[in-house]
CSV table of C-alpha atoms in Angstrom, one decimal:
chain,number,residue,atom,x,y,z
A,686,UNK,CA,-94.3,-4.5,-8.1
A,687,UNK,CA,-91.6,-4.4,-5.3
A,688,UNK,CA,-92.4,-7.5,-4.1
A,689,UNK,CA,-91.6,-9.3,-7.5
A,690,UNK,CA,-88.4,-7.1,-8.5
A,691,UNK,CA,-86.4,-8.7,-5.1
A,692,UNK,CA,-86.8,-12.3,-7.6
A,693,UNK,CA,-84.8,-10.5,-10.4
A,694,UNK,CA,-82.2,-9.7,-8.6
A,695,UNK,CA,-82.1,-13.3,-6.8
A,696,UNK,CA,-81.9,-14.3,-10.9
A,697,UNK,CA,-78.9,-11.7,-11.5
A,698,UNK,CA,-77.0,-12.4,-8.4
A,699,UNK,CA,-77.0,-16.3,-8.8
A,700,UNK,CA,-75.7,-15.9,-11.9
A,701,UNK,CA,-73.2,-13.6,-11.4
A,702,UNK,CA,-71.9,-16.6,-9.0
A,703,UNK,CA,-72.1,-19.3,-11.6
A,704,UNK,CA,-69.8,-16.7,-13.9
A,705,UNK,CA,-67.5,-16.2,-10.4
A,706,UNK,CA,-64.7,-17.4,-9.3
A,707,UNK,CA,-66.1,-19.1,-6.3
A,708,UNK,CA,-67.9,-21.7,-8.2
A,709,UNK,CA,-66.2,-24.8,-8.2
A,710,UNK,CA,-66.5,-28.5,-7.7
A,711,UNK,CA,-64.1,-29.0,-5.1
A,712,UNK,CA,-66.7,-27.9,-2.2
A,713,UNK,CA,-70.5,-27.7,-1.7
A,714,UNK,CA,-72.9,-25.2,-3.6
A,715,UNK,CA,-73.7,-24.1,-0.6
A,716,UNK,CA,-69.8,-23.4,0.7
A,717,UNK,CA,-68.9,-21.5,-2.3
A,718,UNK,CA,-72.3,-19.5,-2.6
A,719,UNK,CA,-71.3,-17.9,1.1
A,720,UNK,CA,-67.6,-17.2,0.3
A,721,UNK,CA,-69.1,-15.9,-2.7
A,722,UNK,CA,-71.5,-13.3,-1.0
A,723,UNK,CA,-68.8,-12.8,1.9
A,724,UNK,CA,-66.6,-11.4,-0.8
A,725,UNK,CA,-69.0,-9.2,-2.2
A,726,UNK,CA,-70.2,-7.8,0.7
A,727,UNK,CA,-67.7,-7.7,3.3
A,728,UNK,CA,-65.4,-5.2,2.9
A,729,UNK,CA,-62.0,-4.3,5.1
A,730,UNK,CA,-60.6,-0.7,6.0
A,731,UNK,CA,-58.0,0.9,7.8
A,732,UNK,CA,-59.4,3.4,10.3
A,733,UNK,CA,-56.3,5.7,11.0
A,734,UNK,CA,-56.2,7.9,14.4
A,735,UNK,CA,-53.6,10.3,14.5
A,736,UNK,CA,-52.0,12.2,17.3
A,737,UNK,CA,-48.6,13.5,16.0
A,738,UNK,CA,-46.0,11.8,13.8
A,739,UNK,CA,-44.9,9.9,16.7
A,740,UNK,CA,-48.5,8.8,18.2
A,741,UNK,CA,-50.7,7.2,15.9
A,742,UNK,CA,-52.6,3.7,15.1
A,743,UNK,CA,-54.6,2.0,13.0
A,744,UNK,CA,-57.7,0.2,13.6
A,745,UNK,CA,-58.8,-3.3,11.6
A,746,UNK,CA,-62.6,-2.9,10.3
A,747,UNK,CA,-64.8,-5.4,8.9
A,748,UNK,CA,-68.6,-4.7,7.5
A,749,UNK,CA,-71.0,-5.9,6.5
A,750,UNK,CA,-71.6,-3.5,3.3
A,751,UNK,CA,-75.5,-4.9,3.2
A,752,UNK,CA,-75.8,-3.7,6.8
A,753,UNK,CA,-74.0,-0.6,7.2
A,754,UNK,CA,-73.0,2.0,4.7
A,755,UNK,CA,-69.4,2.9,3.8
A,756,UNK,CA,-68.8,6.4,4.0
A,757,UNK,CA,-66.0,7.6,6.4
A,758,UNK,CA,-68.4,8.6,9.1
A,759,UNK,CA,-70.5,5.5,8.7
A,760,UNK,CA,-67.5,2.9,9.6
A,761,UNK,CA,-66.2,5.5,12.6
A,762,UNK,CA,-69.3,4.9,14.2
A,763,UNK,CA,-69.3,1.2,13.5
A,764,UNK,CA,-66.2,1.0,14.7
A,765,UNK,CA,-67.1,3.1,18.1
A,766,UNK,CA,-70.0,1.0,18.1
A,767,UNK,CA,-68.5,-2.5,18.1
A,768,UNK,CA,-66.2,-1.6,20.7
A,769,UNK,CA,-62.9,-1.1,18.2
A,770,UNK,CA,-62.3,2.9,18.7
A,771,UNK,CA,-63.3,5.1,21.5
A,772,UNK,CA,-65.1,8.1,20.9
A,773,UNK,CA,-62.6,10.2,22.1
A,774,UNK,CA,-60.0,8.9,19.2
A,775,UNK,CA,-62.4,9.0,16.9
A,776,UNK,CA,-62.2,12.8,17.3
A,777,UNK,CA,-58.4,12.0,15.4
A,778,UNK,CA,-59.2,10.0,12.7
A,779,UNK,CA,-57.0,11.2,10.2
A,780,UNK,CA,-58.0,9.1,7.2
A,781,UNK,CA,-60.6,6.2,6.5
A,782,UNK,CA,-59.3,3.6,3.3
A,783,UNK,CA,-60.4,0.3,2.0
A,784,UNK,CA,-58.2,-2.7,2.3
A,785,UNK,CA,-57.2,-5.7,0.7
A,786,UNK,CA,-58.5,-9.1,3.2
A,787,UNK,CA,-54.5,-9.6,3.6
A,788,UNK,CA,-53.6,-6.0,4.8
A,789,UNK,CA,-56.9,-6.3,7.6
A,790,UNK,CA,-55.4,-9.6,9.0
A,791,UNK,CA,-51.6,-7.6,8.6
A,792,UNK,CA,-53.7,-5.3,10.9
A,793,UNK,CA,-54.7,-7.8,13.5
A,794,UNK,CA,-58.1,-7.7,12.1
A,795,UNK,CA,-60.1,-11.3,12.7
């Protein structure tokens, strides 16, 4: 049944955190279990708008990839919707890329 698969995967993913990197003794189960699921799930891109070689910018992203899908279109409209691009440059977008957590804070991302 549905209902009894969601208890698998609680098994699987617990103990793909006890094989991870994030679990350590220095901090609380609890601690490293959310940096742990932050890292999974949150991922960073670069939404680029482009103008003309001279005009351009990017704009920082961060999702939630249990939330929202990450297809191109998907984090443009996240993006419009959370107040980080205008429609009317999302009509440039030249490109749409994944990035590391450094190169989203590089970006001015918080």
């Amino acid at each position: 049944m549905e209902y009894d698969l969601q208890y698998e995967k609680l098994a699987q993913r617990y103990l793909g955190f006890t094989q991870s990197k994030f679990d350590v003794d220095t901090k609380g189960e609890y601690e490293c279990m959310i940096e742990y699921l932050e890292d999974k799930y949150i991922k960073y891109f670069d939404v680029h708008v482009f103008y003309s070689r001279t005009d351009g910018f990017s704009v920082p992203v961060k999702i939630n990839t249990s939330e929202v899908d990450t297809d191109d279109d998907a984090v443009i409209e996240y993006a419009i919707a959370t107040n980080k691009l205008d429609r009317a440059d999302a009509e440039h977008v030249s490109y749409v890329q994944e990035v590391e957590l450094y190169d989203y804070v590089g970006m001015g991302g918080k």
